[in-house]
Coordinates of C-alpha atoms and ligand atoms in Angstrom, one line a residue:
X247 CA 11.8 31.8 5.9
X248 CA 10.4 29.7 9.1
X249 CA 6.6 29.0 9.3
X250 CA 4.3 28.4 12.2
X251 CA 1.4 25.7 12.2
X252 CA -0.3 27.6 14.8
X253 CA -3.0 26.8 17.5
X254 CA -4.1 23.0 16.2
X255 CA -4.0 19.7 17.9
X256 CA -0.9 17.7 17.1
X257 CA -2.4 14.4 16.5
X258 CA 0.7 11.4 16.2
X259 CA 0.7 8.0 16.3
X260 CA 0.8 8.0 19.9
X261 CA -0.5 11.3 21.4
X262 CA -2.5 14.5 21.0
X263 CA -1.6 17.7 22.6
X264 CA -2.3 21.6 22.0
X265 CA 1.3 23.3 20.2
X266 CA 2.7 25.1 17.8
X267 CA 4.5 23.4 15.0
X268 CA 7.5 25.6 13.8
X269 CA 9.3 24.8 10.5
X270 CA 12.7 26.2 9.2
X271 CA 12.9 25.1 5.5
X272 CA 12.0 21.4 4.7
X273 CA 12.0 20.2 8.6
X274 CA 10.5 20.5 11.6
X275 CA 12.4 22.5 14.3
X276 CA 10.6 22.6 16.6
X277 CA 7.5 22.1 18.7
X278 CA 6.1 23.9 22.0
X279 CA 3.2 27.1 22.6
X280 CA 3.4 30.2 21.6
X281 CA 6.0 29.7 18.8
X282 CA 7.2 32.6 16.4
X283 CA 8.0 32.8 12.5
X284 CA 7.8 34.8 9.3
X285 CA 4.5 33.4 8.5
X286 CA 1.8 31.6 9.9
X287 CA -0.6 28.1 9.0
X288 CA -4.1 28.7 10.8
X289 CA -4.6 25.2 12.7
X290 CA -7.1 26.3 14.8
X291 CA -9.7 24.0 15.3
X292 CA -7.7 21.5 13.3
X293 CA -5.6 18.3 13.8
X294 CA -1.7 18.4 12.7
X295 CA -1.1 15.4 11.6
X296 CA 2.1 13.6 9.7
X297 CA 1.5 13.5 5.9
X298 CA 0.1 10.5 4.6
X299 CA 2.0 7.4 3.0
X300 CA 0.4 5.6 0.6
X301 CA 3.1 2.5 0.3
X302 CA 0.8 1.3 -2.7
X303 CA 0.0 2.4 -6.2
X304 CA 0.7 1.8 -9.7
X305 CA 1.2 5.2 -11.3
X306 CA 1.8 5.0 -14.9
X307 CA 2.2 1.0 -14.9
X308 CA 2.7 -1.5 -17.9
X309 CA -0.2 -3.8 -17.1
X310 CA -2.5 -6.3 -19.1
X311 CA -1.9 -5.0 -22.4
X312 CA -2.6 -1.2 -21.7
X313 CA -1.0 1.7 -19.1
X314 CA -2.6 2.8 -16.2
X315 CA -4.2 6.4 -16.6
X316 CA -3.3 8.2 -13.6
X317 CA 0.2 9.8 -14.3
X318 CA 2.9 10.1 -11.7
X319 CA 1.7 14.3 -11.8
X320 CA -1.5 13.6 -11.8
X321 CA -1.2 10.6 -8.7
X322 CA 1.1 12.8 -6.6
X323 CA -1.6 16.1 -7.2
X324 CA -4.8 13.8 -5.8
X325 CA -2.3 12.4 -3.1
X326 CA -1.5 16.0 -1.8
X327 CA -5.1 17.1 -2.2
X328 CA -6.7 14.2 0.4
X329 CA -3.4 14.8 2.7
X330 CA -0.8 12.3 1.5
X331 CA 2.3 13.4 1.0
X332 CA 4.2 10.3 0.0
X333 CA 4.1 7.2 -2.1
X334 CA 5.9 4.4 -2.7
X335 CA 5.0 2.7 -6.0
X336 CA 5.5 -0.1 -7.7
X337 CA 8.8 -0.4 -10.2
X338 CA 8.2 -3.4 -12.8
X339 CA 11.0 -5.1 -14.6
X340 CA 10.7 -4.0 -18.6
X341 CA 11.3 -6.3 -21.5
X342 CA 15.1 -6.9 -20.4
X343 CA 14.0 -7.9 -17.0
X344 CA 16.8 -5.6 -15.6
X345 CA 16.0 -4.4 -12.0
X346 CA 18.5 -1.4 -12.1
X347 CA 17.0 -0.6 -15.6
X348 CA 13.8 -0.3 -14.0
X349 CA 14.6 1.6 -11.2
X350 CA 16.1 4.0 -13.8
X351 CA 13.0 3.5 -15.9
X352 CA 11.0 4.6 -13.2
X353 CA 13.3 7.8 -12.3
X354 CA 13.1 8.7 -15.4
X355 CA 9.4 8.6 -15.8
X356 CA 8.6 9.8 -11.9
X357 CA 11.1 12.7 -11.2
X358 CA 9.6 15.5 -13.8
X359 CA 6.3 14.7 -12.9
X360 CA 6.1 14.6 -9.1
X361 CA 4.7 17.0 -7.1
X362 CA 5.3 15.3 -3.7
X363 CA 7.5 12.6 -2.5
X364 CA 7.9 9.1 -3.7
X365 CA 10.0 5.4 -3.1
X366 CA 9.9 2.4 -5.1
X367 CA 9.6 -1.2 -4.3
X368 CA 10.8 -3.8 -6.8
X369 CA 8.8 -6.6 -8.2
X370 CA 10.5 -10.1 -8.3
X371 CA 9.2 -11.5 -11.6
X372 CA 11.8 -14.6 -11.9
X373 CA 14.6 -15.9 -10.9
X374 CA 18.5 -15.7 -12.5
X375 CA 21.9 -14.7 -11.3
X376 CA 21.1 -11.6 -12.3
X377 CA 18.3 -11.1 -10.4
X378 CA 20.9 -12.2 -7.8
X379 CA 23.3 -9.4 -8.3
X380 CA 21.0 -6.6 -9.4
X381 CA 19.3 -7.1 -5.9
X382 CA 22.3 -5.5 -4.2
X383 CA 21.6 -2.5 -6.0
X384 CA 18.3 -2.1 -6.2
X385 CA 19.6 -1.8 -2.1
X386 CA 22.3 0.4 -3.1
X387 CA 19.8 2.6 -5.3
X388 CA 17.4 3.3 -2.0
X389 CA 15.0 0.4 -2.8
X390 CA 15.1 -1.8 0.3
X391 CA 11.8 -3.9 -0.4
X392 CA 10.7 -6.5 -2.9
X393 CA 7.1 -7.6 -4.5
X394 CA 6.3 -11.1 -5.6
X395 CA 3.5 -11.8 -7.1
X396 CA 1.9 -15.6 -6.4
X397 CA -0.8 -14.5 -8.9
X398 CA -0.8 -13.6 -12.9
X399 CA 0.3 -16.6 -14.1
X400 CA 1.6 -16.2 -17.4
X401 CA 2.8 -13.0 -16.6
X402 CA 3.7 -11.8 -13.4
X403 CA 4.1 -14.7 -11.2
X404 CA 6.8 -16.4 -9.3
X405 CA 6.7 -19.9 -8.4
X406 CA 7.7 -20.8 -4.5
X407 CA 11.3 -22.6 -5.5
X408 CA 11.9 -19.4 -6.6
X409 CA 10.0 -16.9 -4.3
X410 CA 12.4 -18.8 -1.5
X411 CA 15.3 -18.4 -3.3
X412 CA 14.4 -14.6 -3.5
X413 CA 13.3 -14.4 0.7
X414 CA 16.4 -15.9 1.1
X415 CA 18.6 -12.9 -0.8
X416 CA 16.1 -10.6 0.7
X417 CA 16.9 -12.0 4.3
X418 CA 21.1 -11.2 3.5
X419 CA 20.8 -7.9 1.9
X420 CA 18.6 -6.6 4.7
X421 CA 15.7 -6.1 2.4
X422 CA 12.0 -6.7 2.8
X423 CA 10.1 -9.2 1.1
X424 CA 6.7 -8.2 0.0
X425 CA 4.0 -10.6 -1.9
X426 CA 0.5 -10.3 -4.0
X427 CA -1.0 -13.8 -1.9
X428 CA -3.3 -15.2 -4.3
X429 CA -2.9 -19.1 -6.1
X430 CA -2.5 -17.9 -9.4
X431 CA -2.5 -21.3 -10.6
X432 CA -5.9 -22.4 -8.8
X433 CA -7.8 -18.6 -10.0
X434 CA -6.4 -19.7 -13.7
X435 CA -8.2 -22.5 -13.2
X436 CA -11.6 -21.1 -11.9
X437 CA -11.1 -18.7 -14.3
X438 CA -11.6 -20.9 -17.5
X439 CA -14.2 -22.7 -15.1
X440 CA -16.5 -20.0 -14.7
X441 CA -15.9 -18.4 -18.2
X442 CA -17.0 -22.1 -20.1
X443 CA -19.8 -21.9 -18.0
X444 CA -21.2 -18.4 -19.8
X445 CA -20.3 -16.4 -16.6
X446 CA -18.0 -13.7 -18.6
X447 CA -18.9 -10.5 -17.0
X448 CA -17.3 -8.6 -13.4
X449 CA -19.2 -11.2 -11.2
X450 CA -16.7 -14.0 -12.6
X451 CA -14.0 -11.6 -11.6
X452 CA -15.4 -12.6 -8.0
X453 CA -16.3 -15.9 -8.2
X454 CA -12.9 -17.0 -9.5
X455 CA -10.7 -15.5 -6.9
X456 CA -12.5 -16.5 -3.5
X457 CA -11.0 -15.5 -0.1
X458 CA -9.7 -19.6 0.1
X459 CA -7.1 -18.7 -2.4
X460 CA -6.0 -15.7 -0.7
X461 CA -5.5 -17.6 2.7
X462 CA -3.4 -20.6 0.6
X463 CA -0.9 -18.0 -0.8
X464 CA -0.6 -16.0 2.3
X465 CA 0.4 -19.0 4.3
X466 CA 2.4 -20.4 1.9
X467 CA 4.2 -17.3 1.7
X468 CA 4.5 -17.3 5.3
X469 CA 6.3 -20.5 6.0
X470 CA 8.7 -19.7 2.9
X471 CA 9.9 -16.1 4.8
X472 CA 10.0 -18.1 8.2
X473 CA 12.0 -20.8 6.3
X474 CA 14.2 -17.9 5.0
X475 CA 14.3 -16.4 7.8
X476 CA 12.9 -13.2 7.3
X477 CA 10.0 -10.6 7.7
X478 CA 7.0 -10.2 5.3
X479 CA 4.9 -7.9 4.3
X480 CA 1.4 -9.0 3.0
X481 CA -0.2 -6.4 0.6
X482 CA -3.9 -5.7 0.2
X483 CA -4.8 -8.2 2.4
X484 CA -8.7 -8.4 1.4
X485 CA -10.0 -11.1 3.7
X486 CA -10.6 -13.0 7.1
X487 CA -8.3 -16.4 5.9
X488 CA -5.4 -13.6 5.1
X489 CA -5.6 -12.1 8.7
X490 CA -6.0 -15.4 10.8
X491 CA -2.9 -16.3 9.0
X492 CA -0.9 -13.3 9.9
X493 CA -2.1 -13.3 13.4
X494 CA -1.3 -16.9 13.6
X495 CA 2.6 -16.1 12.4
X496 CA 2.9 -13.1 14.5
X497 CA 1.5 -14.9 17.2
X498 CA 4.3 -17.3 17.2
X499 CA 6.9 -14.1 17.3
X500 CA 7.3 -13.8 13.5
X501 CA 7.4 -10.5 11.8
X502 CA 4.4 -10.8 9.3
X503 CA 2.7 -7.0 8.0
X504 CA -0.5 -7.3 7.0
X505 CA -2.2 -4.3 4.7
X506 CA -5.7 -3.9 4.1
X507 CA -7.2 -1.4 1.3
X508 CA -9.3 1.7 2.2
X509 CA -11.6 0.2 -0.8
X510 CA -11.9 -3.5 1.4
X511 CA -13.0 -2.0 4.6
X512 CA -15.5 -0.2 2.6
X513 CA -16.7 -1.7 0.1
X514 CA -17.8 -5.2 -0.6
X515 CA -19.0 -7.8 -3.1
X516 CA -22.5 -6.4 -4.2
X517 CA -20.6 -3.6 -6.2
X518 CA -19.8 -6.9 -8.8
X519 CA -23.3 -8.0 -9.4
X520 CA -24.6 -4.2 -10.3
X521 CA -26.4 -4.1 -13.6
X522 CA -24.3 -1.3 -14.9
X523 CA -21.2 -3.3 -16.4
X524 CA -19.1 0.1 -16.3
X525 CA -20.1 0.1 -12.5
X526 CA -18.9 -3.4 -11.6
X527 CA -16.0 -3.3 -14.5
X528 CA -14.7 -0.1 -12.3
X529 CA -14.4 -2.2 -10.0
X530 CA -12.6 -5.5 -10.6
X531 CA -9.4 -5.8 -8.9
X532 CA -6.8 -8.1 -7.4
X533 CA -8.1 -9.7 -5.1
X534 CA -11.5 -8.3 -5.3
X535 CA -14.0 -6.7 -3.0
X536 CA -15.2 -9.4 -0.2
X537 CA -18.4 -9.4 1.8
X538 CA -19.3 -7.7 5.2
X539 CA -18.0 -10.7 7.2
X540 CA -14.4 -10.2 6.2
X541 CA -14.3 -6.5 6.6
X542 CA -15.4 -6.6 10.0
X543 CA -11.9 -8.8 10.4
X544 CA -10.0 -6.3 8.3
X545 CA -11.3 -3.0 10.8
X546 CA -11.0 -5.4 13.6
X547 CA -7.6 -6.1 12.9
X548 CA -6.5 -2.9 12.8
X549 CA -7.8 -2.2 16.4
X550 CA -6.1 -5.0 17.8
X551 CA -2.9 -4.1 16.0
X552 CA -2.6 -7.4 14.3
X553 CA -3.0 -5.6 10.9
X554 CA -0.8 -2.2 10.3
X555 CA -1.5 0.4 7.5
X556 CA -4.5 0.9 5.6
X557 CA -3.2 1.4 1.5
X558 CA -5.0 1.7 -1.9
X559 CA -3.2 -0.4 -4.2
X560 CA -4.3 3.2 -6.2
X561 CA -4.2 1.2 -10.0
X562 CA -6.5 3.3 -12.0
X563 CA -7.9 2.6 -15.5
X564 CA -10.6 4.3 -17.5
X565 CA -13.6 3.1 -17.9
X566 CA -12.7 3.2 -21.9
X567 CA -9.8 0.8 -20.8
X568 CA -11.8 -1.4 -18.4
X569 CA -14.4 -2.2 -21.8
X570 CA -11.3 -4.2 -23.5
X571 CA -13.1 -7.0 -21.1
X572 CA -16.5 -6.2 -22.1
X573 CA -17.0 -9.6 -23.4
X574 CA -14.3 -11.6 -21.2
X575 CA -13.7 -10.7 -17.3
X576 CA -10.4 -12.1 -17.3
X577 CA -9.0 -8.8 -19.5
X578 CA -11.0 -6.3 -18.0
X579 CA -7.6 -4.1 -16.2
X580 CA -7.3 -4.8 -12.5
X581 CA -7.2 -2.2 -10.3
X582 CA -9.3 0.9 -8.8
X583 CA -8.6 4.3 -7.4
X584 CA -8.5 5.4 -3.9
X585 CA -4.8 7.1 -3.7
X586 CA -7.1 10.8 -3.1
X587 CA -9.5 9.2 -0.4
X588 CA -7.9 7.3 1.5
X589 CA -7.6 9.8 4.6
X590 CA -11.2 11.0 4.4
X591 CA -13.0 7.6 4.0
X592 CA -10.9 5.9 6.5
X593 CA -11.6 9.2 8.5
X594 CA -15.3 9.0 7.9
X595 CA -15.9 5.3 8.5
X596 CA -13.2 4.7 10.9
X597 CA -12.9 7.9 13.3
X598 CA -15.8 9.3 13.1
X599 CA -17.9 6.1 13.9
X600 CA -15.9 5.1 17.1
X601 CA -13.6 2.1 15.2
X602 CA -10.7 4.0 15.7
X603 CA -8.8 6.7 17.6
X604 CA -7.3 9.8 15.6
X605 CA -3.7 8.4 16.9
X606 CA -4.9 4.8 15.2
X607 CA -5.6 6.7 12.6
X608 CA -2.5 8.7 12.0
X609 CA -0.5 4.8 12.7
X610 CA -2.3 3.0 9.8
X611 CA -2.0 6.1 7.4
X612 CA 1.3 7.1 7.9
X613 CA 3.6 6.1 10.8
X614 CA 3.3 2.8 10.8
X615 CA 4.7 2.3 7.3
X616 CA 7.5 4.6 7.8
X617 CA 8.5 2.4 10.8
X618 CA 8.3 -1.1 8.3
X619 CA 9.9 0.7 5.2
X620 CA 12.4 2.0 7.2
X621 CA 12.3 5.9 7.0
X622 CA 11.1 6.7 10.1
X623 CA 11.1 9.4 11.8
X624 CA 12.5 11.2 8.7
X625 CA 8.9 10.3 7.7
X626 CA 5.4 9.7 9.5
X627 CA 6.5 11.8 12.4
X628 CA 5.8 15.2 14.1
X629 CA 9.4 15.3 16.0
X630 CA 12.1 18.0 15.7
X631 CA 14.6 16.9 12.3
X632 CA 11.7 15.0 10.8
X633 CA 10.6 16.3 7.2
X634 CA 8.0 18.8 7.4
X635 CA 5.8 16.7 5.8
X636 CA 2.2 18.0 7.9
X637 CA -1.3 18.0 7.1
X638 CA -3.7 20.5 8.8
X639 CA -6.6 17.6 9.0
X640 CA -10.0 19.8 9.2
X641 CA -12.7 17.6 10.6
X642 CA -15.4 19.9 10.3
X643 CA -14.9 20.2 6.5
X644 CA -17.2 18.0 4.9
X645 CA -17.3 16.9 1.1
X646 CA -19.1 14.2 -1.2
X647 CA -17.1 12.4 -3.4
X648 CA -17.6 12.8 -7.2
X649 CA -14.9 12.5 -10.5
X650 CA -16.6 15.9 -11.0
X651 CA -14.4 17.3 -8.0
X652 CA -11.3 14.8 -7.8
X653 CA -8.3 15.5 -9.0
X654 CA -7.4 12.0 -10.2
X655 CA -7.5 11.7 -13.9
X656 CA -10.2 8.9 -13.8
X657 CA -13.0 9.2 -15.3
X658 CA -15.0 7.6 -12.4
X659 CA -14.5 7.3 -8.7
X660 CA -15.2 4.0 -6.6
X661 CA -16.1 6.0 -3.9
X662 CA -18.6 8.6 -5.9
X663 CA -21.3 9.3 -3.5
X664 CA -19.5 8.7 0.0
X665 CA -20.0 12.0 2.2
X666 CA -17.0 12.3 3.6
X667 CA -16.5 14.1 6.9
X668 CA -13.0 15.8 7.0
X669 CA -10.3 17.1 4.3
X670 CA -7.4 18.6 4.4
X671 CA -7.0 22.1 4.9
X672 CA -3.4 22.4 4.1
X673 CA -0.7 20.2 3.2
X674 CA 2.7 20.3 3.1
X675 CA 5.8 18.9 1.7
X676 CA 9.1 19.3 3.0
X677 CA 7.8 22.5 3.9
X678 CA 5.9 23.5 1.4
X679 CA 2.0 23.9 1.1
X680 CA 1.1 22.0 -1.8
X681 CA -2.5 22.5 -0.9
X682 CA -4.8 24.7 0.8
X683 CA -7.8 24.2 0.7
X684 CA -10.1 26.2 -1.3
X685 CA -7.3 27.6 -3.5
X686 CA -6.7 24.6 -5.7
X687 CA -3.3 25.5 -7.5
X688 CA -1.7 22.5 -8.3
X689 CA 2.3 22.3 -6.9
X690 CA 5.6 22.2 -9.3
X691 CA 5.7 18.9 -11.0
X692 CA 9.2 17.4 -9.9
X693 CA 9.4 19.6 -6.8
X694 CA 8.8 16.4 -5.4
X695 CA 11.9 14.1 -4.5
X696 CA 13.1 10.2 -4.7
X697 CA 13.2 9.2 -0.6
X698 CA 15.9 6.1 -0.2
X699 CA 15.2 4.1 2.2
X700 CA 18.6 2.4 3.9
X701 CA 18.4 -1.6 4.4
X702 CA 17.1 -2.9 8.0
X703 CA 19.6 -3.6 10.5
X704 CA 20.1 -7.6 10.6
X705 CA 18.5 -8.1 14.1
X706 CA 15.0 -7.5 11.3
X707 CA 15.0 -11.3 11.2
X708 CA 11.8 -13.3 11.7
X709 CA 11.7 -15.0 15.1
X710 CA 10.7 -18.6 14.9
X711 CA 11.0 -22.2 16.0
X712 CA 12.1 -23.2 12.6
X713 CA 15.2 -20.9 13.0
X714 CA 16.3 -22.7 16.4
X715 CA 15.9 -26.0 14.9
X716 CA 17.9 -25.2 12.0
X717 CA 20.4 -23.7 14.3
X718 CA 24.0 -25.3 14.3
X719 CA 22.4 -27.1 17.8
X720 CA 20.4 -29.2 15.7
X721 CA 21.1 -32.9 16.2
X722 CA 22.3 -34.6 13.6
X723 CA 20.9 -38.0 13.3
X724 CA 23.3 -40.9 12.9
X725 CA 21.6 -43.1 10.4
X726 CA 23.8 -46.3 11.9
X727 CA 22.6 -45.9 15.2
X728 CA 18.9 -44.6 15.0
X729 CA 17.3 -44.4 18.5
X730 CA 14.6 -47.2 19.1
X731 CA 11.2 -46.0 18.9
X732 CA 12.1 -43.0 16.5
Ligands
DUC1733 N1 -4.1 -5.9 -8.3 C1 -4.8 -4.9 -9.0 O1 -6.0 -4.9 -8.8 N2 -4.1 -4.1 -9.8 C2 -2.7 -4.0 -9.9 C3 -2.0 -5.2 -9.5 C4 -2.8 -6.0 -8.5 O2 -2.2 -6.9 -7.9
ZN1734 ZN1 2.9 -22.8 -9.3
ZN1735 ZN1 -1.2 -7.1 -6.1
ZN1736 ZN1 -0.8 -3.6 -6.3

């Protein structure tokens, strides 16, 4: 059975152009006028755009002393409703701190439940041989990218000797090296700070994690991948400290990713000091909301290129979870949704008021991170052999958000109220139309499929002058006969 996307606008990263999109079972074969099949997608009037990839959620995860609510069914359903066909979520190391158990953990937990597709990356947590060796096939298993988190202290975090030690492995086995930037040790303190001081609601949340400590980590981070000689990626990058230091390092040739959050370009710091604790508590996430300042750097960034794909970090409690830190801000669960909005907001505030062209749009939702994850043009493209993974984005479809018609299992939305000014009208999935819009029948949970991604090829390496000078043509100083004036 072929199908036709017929009479739309193919919209990709770098062009848009009047064709026919013909698909013969889960890929694209080809793309021209006038094409012919068995049936036929109306695109008229519409966009045709590669499915979304979200390279950031927590679906199902472990995390302060609860789970987060939104299933890996339930995620992948919302994703495929607001035009995102893949995600790549976060696999955490369990109680043996086994990274091949966890990737199993994971498969077991994702594959019944999927309804589109989905890659892991693989949080670094410490630091033993095994950690060593189980790196290699975490790479073997498909997983070619690795999370450290500078913040959590106590739980999560990863101190630099052994974040380097982990760039380092990272920078053999062709891997990517990912980190949460935040001085976990400096928001511990200002944590206890604020909270002896009385402050113990959302607004702490704020105070104790200010952009300064965001910059720190991302730099620090920085130098340890250029001193291991490999590329990073910077996740939810929330502020303007964040960004200079990425355009700083890629300024100097190295290969630094910077990722901002649909919920930072959007919304800022106000939404902690709401009188409503559920409101603010809703809210609270790591790193948190910032103010106007540093999401004109964010949307500015990612029209000068210098920041790449707009994610969600999609980490969504309810609110019944969130009141565990009714009386302490430090427990209230960190994370909010975004995983279903992400398109249509970005869309809304992005597109639609001049910021960005549809083709920047399609590069910071979806081809841009296939290209830095290494499944490209399997995925994020509109070329002949890709997946048929296609959105028919309809910008005259208009829709204000509400929990009352999401399809998240949250009991809120972060983005309730925001009229948003295109959906999709159909996507699909290898193929498949997992939505169409106005019909609302959810896909087959587990039709949806594990994507590995290969390791990079080893010219991948970051690019700087540290690298030369530690380059076999380094002088080696004779301590006998030191130079005058040296
Ligand atoms: N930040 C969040 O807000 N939630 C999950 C993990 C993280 O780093
Ligand atoms: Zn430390
Ligand atoms: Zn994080
Ligand atoms: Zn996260």
């Amino acid at each position: 059975m072929s199908k036709v996307i017929k009479g739309g606008m193919v919209c990709t990263a770098d062009r848009t152009w009047k064709a026919d999109v013909l698909i013969e079972g889960e890929k694209i074969k080809q793309i021209g006028e006038d094409l012919k099949g068995d049936e036929y997608i109306d695109a008229e009037g519409a966009y045709v755009i590669p499915g979304g990839i979200d390279p950031h959620t927590h679906l199902e995860m472990p995390f302060m002393g609860t789970t987060a609510a939104e299933t890996f069914e339930s995620g992948t359903w919302a994703a495929a409703v607001g035009g995102t066909t893949m995600v790549v979520d976060f696999c955490l190391p369990g109680a043996d701190g086994s990274i091949k158990n966890a990737i199993n953990e994971w498969h077991r937990k994702s594959a019944p439940q999927i309804c589109s597709d989905i890659g892991y990356h693989m949080a670094i947590t410490g630091w033993d041989e095994t950690v060593f060796n189980e790196m290699k096939d975490a790479v073997d298993m498909g997983v070619n990218s690795f999370k450290h988190f500078m913040a959590y202290k106590g739980a999560l975090m990863i101190e630099d000797d052994e974040m380097f030690a982990s760039f380092k492995r990272c920078a053999e086995l062709g891997a990517l090296p990912m980190v949460h930037a935040e001085n976990g040790d400096l928001v511990a303190e200002l944590q206890q700070k604020y909270f002896d001081q009385g402050i113990t609601g959302p607004e702490g949340h704020a105070y104790s994690r200010p952009p300064e400590l965001e910059g720190e980590a991302a730099n620090r981070a920085i130098t340890i991948a250029d001193t291991a000689g490999v590329p990073l990626y910077i996740v939810h990058v929330s502020c303007e400290q964040t960004h200079e230091a990425i355009r700083r390092a890629r300024q100097k040739g190295m290969r630094v990713y910077g990722e901002p959050l649909i919920q930072f370009l959007t919304l800022d710091e106000s939404e902690y000091f709401n009188k409503d604790w559920d409101h603010a508590a809703r809210r609270v996430m790591s790193p948190p909301f910032r103010s106007k300042d540093h999401q004109d750097s964010l949307w500015a960034g990612l029209q000068a290129g210098s920041l790449q794909v707009v994610a969600t970090d999609h980490a969504a409690f309810s609110t019944e979870q969130k009141r565990a830190g009714r009386d302490d801000f430090r427990i209230i669960p960190n994370g909010s949704n975004g995983l279903e909005e992400r398109l249509a907001v970005l869309w809304t505030e992005g597109v639609e008021t001049g910021r960005l062209t549809p083709n920047e749009f399609v590069a910071a939702t979806s081809t841009n991170i296939a290209k830095i994850l290494n499944i490209y043009p399997q995925k994020g493209a509109i070329v002949e052999g890709a997946d048929a993974d296609i959105v028919v984005w309809d910008p005259k479809i208009t829709k204000t958000i509400s929990p009352a018609n999401h399809h998240s299992i949250l009991d809120y939305n972060v983005f309730e109220g925001f009229e948003v000014k295109a959906q999709s009208r159909y996507t699909l999935s290898r193929g498949e139309v997992i939505w169409a819009w106005g019909q609302n029948s959810q896909p087959q949970p587990g039709r949806g499929r594990f994507v590995p991604r290969p390791a990079f090829p080893s010219a991948n390496v970051a690019l700087s002058k540290w690298k030369e000078l530690n380059s076999p043509k380094m002088i080696k100083r004779d301590p006998l006969n030191i130079p005058a004036g040296i």
